[in-house]
mmCIF file of C-alpha atoms in Angstrom:
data_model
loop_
_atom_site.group_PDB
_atom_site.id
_atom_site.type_symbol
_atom_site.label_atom_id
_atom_site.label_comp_id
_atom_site.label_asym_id
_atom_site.label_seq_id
_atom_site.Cartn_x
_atom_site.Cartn_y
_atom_site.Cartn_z
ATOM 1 C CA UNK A 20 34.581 -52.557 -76.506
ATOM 2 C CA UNK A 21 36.938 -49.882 -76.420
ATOM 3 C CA UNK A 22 33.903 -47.689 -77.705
ATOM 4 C CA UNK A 23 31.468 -48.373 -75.551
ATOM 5 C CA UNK A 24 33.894 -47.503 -72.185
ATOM 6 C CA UNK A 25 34.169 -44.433 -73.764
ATOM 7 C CA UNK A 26 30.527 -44.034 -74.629
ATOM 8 C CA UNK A 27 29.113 -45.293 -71.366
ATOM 9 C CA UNK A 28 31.442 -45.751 -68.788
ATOM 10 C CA UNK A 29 31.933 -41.733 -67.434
ATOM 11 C CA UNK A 30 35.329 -42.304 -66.018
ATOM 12 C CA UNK A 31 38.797 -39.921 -66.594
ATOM 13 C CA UNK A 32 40.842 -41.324 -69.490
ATOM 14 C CA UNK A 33 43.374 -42.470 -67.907
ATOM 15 C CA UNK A 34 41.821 -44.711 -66.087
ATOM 16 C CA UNK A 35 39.630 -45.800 -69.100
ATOM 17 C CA UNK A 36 42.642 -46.884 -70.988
ATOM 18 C CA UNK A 37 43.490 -49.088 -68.156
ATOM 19 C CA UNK A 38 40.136 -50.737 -68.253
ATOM 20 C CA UNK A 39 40.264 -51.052 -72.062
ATOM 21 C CA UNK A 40 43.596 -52.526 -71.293
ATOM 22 C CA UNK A 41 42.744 -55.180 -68.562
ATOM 23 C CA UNK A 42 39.502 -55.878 -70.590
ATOM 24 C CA UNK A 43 42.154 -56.327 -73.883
ATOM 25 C CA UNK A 44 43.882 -58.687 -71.545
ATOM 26 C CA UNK A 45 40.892 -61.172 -70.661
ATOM 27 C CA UNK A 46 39.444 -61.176 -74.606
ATOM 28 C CA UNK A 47 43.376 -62.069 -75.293
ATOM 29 C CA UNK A 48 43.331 -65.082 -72.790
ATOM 30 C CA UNK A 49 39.907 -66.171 -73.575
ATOM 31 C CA UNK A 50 40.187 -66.693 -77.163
ATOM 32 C CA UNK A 51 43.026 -68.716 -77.312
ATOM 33 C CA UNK A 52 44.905 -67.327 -80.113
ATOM 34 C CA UNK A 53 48.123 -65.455 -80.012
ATOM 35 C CA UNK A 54 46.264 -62.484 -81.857
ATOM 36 C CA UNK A 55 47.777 -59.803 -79.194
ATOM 37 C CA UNK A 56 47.046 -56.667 -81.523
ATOM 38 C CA UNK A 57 43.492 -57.181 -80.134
ATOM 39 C CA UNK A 58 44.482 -55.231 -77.203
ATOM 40 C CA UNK A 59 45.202 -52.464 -79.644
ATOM 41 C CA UNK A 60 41.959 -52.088 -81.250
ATOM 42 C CA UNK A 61 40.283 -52.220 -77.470
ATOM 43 C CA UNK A 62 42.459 -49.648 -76.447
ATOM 44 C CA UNK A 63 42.883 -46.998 -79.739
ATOM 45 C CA UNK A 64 39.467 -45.963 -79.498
ATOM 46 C CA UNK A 65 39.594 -45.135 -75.638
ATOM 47 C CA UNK A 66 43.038 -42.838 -76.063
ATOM 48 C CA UNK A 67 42.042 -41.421 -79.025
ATOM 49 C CA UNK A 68 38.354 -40.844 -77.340
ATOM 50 C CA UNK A 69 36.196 -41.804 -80.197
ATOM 51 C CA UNK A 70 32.696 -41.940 -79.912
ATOM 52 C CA UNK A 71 31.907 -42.570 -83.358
ATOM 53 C CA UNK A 72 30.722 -46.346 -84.344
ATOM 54 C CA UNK A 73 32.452 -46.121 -87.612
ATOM 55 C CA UNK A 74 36.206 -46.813 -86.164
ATOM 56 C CA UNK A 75 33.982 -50.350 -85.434
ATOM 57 C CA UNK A 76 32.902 -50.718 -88.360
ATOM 58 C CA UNK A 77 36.745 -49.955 -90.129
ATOM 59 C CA UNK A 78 38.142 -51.988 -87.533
ATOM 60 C CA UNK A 79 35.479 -55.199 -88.337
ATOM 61 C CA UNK A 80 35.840 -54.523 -92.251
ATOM 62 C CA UNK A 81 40.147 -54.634 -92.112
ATOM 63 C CA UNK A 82 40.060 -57.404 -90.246
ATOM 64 C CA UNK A 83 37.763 -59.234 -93.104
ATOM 65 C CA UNK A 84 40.138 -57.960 -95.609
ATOM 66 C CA UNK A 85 42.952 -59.266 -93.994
ATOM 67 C CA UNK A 86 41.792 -62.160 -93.490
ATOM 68 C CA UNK A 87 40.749 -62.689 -96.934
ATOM 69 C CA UNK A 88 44.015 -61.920 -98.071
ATOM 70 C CA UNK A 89 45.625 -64.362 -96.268
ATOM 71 C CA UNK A 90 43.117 -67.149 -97.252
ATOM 72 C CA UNK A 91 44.076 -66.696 -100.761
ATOM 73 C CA UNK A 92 47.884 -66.525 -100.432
ATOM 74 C CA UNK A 93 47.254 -69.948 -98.831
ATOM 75 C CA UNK A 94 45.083 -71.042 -101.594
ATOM 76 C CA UNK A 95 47.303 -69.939 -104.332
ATOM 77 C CA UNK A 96 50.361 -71.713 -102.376
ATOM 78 C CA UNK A 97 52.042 -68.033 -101.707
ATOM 79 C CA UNK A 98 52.067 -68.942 -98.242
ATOM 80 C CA UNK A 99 52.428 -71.997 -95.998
ATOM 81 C CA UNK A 100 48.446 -72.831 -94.027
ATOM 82 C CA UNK A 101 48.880 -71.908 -90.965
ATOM 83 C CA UNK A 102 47.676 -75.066 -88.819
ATOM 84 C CA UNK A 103 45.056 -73.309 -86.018
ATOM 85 C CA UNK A 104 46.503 -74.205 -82.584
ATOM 86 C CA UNK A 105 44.818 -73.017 -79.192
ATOM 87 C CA UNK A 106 47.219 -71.415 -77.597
ATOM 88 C CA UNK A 107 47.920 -72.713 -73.833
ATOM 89 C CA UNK A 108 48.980 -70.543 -70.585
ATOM 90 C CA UNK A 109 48.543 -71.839 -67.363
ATOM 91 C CA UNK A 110 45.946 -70.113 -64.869
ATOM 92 C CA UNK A 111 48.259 -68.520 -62.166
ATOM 93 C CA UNK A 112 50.809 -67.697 -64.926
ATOM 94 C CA UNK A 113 48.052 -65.507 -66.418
ATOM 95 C CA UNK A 114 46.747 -63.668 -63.380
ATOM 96 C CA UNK A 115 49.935 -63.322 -62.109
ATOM 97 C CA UNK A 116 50.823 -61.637 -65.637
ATOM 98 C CA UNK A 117 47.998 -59.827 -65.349
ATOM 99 C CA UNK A 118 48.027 -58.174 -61.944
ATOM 100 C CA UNK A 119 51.629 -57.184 -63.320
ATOM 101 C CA UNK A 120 50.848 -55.792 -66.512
ATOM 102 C CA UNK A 121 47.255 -53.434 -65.192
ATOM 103 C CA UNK A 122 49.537 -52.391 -61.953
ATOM 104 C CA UNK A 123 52.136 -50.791 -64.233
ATOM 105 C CA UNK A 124 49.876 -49.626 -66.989
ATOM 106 C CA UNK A 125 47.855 -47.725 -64.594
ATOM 107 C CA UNK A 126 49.991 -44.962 -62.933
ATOM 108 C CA UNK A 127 51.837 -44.730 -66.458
ATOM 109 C CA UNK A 128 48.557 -43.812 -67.984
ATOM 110 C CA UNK A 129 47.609 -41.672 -65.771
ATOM 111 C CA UNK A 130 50.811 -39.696 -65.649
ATOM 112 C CA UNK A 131 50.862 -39.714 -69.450
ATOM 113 C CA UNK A 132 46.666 -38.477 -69.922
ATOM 114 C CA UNK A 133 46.361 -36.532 -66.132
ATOM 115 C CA UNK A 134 48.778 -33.718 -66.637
ATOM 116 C CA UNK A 135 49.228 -33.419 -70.426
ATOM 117 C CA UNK A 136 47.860 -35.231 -73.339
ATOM 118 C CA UNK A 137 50.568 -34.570 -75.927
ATOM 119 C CA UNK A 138 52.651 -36.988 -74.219
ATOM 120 C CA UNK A 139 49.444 -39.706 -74.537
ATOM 121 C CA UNK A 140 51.216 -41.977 -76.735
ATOM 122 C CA UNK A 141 54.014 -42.534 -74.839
ATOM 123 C CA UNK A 142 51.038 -44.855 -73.872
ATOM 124 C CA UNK A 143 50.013 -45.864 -77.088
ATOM 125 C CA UNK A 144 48.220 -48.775 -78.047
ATOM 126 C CA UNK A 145 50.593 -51.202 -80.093
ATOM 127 C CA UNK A 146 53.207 -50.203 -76.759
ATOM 128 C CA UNK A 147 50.727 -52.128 -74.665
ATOM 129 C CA UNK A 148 50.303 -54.754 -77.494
ATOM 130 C CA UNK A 149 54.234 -54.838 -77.256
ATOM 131 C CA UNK A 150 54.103 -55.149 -73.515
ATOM 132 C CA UNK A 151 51.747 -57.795 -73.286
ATOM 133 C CA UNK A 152 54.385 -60.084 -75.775
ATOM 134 C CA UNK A 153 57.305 -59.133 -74.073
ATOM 135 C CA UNK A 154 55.498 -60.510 -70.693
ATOM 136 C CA UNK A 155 53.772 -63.764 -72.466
ATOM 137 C CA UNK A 156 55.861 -65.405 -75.037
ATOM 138 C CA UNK A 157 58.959 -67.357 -73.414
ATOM 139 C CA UNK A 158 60.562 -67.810 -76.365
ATOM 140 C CA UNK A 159 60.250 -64.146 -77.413
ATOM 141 C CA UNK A 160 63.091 -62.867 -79.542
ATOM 142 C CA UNK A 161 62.202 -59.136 -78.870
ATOM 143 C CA UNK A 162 62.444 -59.801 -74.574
ATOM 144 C CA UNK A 163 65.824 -61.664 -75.919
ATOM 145 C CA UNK A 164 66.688 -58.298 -77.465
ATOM 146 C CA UNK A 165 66.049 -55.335 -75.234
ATOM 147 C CA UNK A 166 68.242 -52.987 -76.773
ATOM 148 C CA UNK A 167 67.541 -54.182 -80.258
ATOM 149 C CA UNK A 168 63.425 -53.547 -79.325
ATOM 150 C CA UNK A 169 63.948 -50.084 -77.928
ATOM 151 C CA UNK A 170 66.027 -49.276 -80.587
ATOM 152 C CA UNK A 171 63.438 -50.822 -83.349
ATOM 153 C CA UNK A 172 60.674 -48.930 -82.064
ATOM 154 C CA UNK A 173 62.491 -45.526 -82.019
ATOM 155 C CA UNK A 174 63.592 -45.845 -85.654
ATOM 156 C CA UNK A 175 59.901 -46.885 -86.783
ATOM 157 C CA UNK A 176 58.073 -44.232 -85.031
ATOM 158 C CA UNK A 177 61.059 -41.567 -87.171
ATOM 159 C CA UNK A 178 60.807 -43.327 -90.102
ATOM 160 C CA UNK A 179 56.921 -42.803 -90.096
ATOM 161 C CA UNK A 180 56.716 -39.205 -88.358
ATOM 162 C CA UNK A 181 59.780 -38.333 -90.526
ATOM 163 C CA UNK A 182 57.748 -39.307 -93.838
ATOM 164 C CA UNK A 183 54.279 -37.668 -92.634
ATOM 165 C CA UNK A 184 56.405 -34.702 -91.710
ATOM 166 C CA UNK A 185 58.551 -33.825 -95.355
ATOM 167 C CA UNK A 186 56.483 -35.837 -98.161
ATOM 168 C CA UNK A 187 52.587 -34.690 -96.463
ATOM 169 C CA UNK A 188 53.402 -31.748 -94.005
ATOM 170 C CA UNK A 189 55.717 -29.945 -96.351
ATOM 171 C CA UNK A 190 55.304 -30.897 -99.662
ATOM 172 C CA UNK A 191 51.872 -31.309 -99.746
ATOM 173 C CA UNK A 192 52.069 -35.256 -101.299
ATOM 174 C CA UNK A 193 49.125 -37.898 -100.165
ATOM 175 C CA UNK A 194 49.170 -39.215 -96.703
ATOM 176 C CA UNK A 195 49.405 -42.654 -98.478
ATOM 177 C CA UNK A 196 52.454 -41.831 -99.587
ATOM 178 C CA UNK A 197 53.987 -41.287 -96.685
ATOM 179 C CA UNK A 198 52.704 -44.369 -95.132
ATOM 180 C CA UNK A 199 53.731 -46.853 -97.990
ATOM 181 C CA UNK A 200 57.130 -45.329 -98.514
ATOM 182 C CA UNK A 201 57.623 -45.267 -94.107
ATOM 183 C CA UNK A 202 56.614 -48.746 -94.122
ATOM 184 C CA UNK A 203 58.973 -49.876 -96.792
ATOM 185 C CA UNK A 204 61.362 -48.071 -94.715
ATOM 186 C CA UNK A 205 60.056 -50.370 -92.051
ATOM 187 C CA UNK A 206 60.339 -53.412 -93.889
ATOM 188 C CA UNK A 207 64.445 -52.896 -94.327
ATOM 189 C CA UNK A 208 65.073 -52.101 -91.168
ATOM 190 C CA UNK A 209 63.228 -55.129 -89.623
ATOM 191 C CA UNK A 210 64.280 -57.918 -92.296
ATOM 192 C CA UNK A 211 67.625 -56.282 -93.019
ATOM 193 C CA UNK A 212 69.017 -54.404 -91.001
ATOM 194 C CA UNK A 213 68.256 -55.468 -87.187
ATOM 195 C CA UNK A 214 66.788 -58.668 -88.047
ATOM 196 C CA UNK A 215 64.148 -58.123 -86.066
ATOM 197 C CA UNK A 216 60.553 -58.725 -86.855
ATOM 198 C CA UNK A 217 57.628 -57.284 -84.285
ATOM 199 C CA UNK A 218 54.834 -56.000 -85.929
ATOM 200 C CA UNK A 219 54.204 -53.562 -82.634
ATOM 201 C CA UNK A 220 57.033 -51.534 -83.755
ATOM 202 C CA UNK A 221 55.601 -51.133 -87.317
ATOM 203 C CA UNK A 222 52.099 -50.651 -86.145
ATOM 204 C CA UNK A 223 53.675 -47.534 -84.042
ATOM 205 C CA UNK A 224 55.208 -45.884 -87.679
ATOM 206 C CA UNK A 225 51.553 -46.196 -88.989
ATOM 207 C CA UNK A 226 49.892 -44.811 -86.332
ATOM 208 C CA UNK A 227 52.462 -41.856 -86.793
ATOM 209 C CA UNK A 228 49.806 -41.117 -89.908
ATOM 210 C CA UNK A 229 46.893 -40.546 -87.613
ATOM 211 C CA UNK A 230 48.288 -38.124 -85.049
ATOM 212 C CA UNK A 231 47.475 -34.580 -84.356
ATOM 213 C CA UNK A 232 50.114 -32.223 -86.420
ATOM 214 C CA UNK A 233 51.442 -30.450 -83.683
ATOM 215 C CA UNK A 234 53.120 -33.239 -81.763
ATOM 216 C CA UNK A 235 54.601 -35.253 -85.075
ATOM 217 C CA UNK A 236 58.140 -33.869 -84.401
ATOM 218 C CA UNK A 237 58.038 -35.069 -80.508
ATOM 219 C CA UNK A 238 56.268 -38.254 -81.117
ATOM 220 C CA UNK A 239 59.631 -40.307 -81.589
ATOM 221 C CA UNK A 240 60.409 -39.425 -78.408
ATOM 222 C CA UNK A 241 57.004 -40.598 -76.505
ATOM 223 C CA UNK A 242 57.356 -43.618 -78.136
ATOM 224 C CA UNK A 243 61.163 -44.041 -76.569
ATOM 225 C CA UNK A 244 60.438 -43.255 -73.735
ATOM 226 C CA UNK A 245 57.478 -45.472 -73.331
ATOM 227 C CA UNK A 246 59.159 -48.706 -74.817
ATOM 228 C CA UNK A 247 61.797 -47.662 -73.021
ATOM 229 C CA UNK A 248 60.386 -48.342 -69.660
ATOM 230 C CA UNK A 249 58.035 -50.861 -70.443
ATOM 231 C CA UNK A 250 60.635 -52.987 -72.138
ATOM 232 C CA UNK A 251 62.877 -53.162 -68.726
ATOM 233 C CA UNK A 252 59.890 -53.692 -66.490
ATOM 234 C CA UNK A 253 58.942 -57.010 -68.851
ATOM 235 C CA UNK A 254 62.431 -57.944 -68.686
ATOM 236 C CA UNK A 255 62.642 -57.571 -64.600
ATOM 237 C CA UNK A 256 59.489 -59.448 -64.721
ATOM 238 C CA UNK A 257 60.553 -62.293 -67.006
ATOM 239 C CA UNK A 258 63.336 -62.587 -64.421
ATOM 240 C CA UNK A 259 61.166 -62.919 -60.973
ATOM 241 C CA UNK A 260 58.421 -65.133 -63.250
ATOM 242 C CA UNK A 261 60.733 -67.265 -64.979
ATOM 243 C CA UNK A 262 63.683 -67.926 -62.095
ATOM 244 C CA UNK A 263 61.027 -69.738 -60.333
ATOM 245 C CA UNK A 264 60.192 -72.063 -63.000
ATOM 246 C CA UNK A 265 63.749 -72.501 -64.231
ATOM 247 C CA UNK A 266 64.273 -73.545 -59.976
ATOM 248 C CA UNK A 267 60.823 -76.065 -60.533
ATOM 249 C CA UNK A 268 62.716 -77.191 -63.669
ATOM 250 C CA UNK A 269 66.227 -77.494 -61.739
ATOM 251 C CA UNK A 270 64.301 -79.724 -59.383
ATOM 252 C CA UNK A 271 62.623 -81.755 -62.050
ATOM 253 C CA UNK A 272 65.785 -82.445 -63.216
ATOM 254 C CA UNK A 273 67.550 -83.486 -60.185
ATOM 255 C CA UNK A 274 64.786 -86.165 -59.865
ATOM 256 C CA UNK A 275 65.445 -87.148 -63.174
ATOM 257 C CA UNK A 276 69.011 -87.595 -62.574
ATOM 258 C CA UNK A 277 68.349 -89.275 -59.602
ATOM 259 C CA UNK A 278 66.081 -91.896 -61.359
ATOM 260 C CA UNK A 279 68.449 -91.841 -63.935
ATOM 261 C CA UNK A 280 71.202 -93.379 -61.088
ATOM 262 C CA UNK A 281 68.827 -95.857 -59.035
ATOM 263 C CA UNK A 282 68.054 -96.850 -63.227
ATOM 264 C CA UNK A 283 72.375 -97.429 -63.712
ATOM 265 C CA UNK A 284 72.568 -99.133 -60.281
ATOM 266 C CA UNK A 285 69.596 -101.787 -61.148
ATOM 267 C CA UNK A 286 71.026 -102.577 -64.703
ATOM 268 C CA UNK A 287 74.370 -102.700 -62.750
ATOM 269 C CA UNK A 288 73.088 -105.447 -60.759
ATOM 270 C CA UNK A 289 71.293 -107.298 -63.755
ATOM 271 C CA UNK A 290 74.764 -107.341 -65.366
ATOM 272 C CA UNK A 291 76.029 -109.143 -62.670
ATOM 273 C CA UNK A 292 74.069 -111.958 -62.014
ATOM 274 C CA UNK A 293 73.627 -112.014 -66.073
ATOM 275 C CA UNK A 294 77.423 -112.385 -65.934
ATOM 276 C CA UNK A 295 77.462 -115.087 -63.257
ATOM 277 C CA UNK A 296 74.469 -117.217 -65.284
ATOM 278 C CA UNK A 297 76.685 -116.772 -68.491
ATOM 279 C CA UNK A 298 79.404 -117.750 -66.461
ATOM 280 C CA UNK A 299 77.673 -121.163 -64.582
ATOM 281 C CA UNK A 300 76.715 -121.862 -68.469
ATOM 282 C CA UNK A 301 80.028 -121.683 -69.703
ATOM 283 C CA UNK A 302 81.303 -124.286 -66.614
ATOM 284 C CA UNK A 303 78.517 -126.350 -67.310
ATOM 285 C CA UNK A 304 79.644 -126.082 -71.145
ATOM 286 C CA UNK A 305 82.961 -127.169 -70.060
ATOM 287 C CA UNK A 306 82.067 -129.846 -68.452
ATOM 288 C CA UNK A 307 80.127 -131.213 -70.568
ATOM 289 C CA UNK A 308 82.950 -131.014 -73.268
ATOM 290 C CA UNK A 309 85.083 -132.755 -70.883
ATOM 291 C CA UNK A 310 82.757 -135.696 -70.486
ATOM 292 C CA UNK A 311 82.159 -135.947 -74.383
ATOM 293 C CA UNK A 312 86.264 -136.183 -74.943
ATOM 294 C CA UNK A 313 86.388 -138.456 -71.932
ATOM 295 C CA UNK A 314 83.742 -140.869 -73.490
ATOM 296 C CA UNK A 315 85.288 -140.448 -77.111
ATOM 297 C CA UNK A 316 88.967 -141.480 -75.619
ATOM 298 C CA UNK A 317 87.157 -144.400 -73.849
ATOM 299 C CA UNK A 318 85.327 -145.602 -76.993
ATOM 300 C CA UNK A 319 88.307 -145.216 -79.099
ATOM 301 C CA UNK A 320 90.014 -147.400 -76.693
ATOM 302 C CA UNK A 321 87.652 -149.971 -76.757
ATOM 303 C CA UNK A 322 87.492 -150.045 -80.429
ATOM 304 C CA UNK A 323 91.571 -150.496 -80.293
ATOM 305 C CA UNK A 324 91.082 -153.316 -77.643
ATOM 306 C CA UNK A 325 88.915 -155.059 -80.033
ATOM 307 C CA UNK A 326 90.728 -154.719 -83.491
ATOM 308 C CA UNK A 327 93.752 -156.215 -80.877
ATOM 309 C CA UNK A 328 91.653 -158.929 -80.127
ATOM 310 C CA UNK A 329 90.096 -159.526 -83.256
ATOM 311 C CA UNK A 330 93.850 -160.141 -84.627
ATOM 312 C CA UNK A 331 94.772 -162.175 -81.869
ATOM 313 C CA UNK A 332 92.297 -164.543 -82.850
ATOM 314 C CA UNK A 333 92.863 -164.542 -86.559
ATOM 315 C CA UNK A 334 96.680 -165.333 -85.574
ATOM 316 C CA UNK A 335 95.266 -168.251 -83.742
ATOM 317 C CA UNK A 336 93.426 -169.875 -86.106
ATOM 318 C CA UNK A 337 96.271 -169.354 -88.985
ATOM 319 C CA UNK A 338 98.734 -171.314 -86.592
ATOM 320 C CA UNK A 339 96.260 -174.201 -85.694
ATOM 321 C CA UNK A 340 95.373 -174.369 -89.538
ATOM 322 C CA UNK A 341 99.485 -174.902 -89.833
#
């Protein structure tokens, strides 16, 4: 997609990276998936302004790769099978997100492409991949983490200019060099060091290998700065989106507590005439013990008036025998 805006739709860049971004954005809802880095490959070709079909092509044929990769880690229990799940955001959620996200990207594209496009990545693509996760996930460890984000992203976009720079620039050593040593580099600092992990931040210290020379020793910066402010507006967002839910879920849960009550005073009241019942049954019980001693005293002294009797009469008929 990103190809063909810049192939057929005759519009000025920075307002082709905003379409390539909104159109990112609907491919993103539509497929279900939590594959954000789509955005990315919509976008990359429009800012970079290719017009040749082989980044397609590259893009289509990594993608296989990867994939492939991934199929046999799972096969050859390397990895756990990751269980496809459609991935669920509700309707106004996702305009609402969406209206956001194109409103900001716009002027920020178009004062980053307008005036001077060395500073065009401080509207780079895996920034708007980043944006679009910061503004999406809930549970997203990264929006948890400002600082730590801002911070992540500046360190991988040195780490890779910093490599391209000395081991390519200077001493003359392979480009993928520079890359696999930068994203070792990467590695550390998101498993180790910051305990971190957001693949937008390493995508940023790759793309560091694919930038014109002359703005390597800036590009650092560009990339702070642009986190930088997209980073607070997701987090001022997350606030406005997410206090209103967090107020629908404060009401949900007074009703709950409130069913919760009328649910204490029933079984209150069930107690209660389950208490009197168990207490008519133990009169009744009572009673009826009562009556059974009554008639066992009675029969007893029946049996005594007889054995009495019985004697009586024995003595009798001893003395008339005498």
């Amino acid at each position: 997609m990103g190809v063909l805006i810049v192939l057929y739709i005759p519009l000025p860049i920075w307002l082709q990276v905003t379409l390539a971004f909104a159109v990112g954005q609907i491919i993103f809802f539509f497929s279900g998936t939590s594959v954000a880095p789509m955005i990315s490959a919509v976008a990359l070709p429009v800012l970079i302004q290719t017009k040749s079909y082989v980044y397609i092509v590259s893009a289509f044929g990594l993608t296989v790769i990867v994939v492939f990769c991934s199929l046999l880690l799972e096969k050859g229990h390397v990895r756990t099978k990751n269980e496809g799940q459609k991935a669920y955001m509700p309707w106004k959620e996702c305009v609402a997100n969406f209206i956001f996200r194109t409103l900001i990207v716009l002027p920020v594209a178009y004062l980053c492409t307008h005036f001077d496009m060395r500073i065009k990545f401080c509207i780079a693509p895996p920034l708007l991949v980043a944006f679009t996760e910061l503004t999406t996930n809930r549970a997203s460890p990264p929006a948890k983490r400002p600082i730590a984000t801002i911070v992540l992203f500046l360190l991988c976009s040195f780490l890779g200019s910093a490599c391209r720079y000395i081991l390519t620039i200077k001493c003359g050593l392979p480009l993928t060099l520079a890359a696999l040593i930068s994203m070792i580099g990467v590695v550390i600092l998101m498993k180790g060091i910051l305990k971190l992990v957001f693949p937008p931040a390493a995508a940023m210290c790759i793309l560091a290998m694919l930038i014109p020379e002359e703005i390597i020793l800036y590009y650092p910066l560009e990339v702070t700065a642009g986190i930088t402010f997209l980073t607070v507006s997701a987090v001022l967002w997350r606030r406005i989106l997410f206090r209103e839910k967090k107020s629908d879920k404060e009401n949900k849960e007074k009703e709950k507590e409130k069913e919760k009550e009328n649910k204490n005073e029933i079984d209150k009241i069930v107690e209660v005439v389950i208490d009197d019942k168990n207490k008519d049954k133990e009169d009744v019980e009572e009673i009826e013990k009562d009556e059974i001693i009554a008639l066992k005293e009675k029969n007893n002294s029946l049996e005594m008036n007889q054995i009495v009797v019985a004697g009586e009469k024995d003595k009798d008929i001893v003395e008339h025998e005498h």
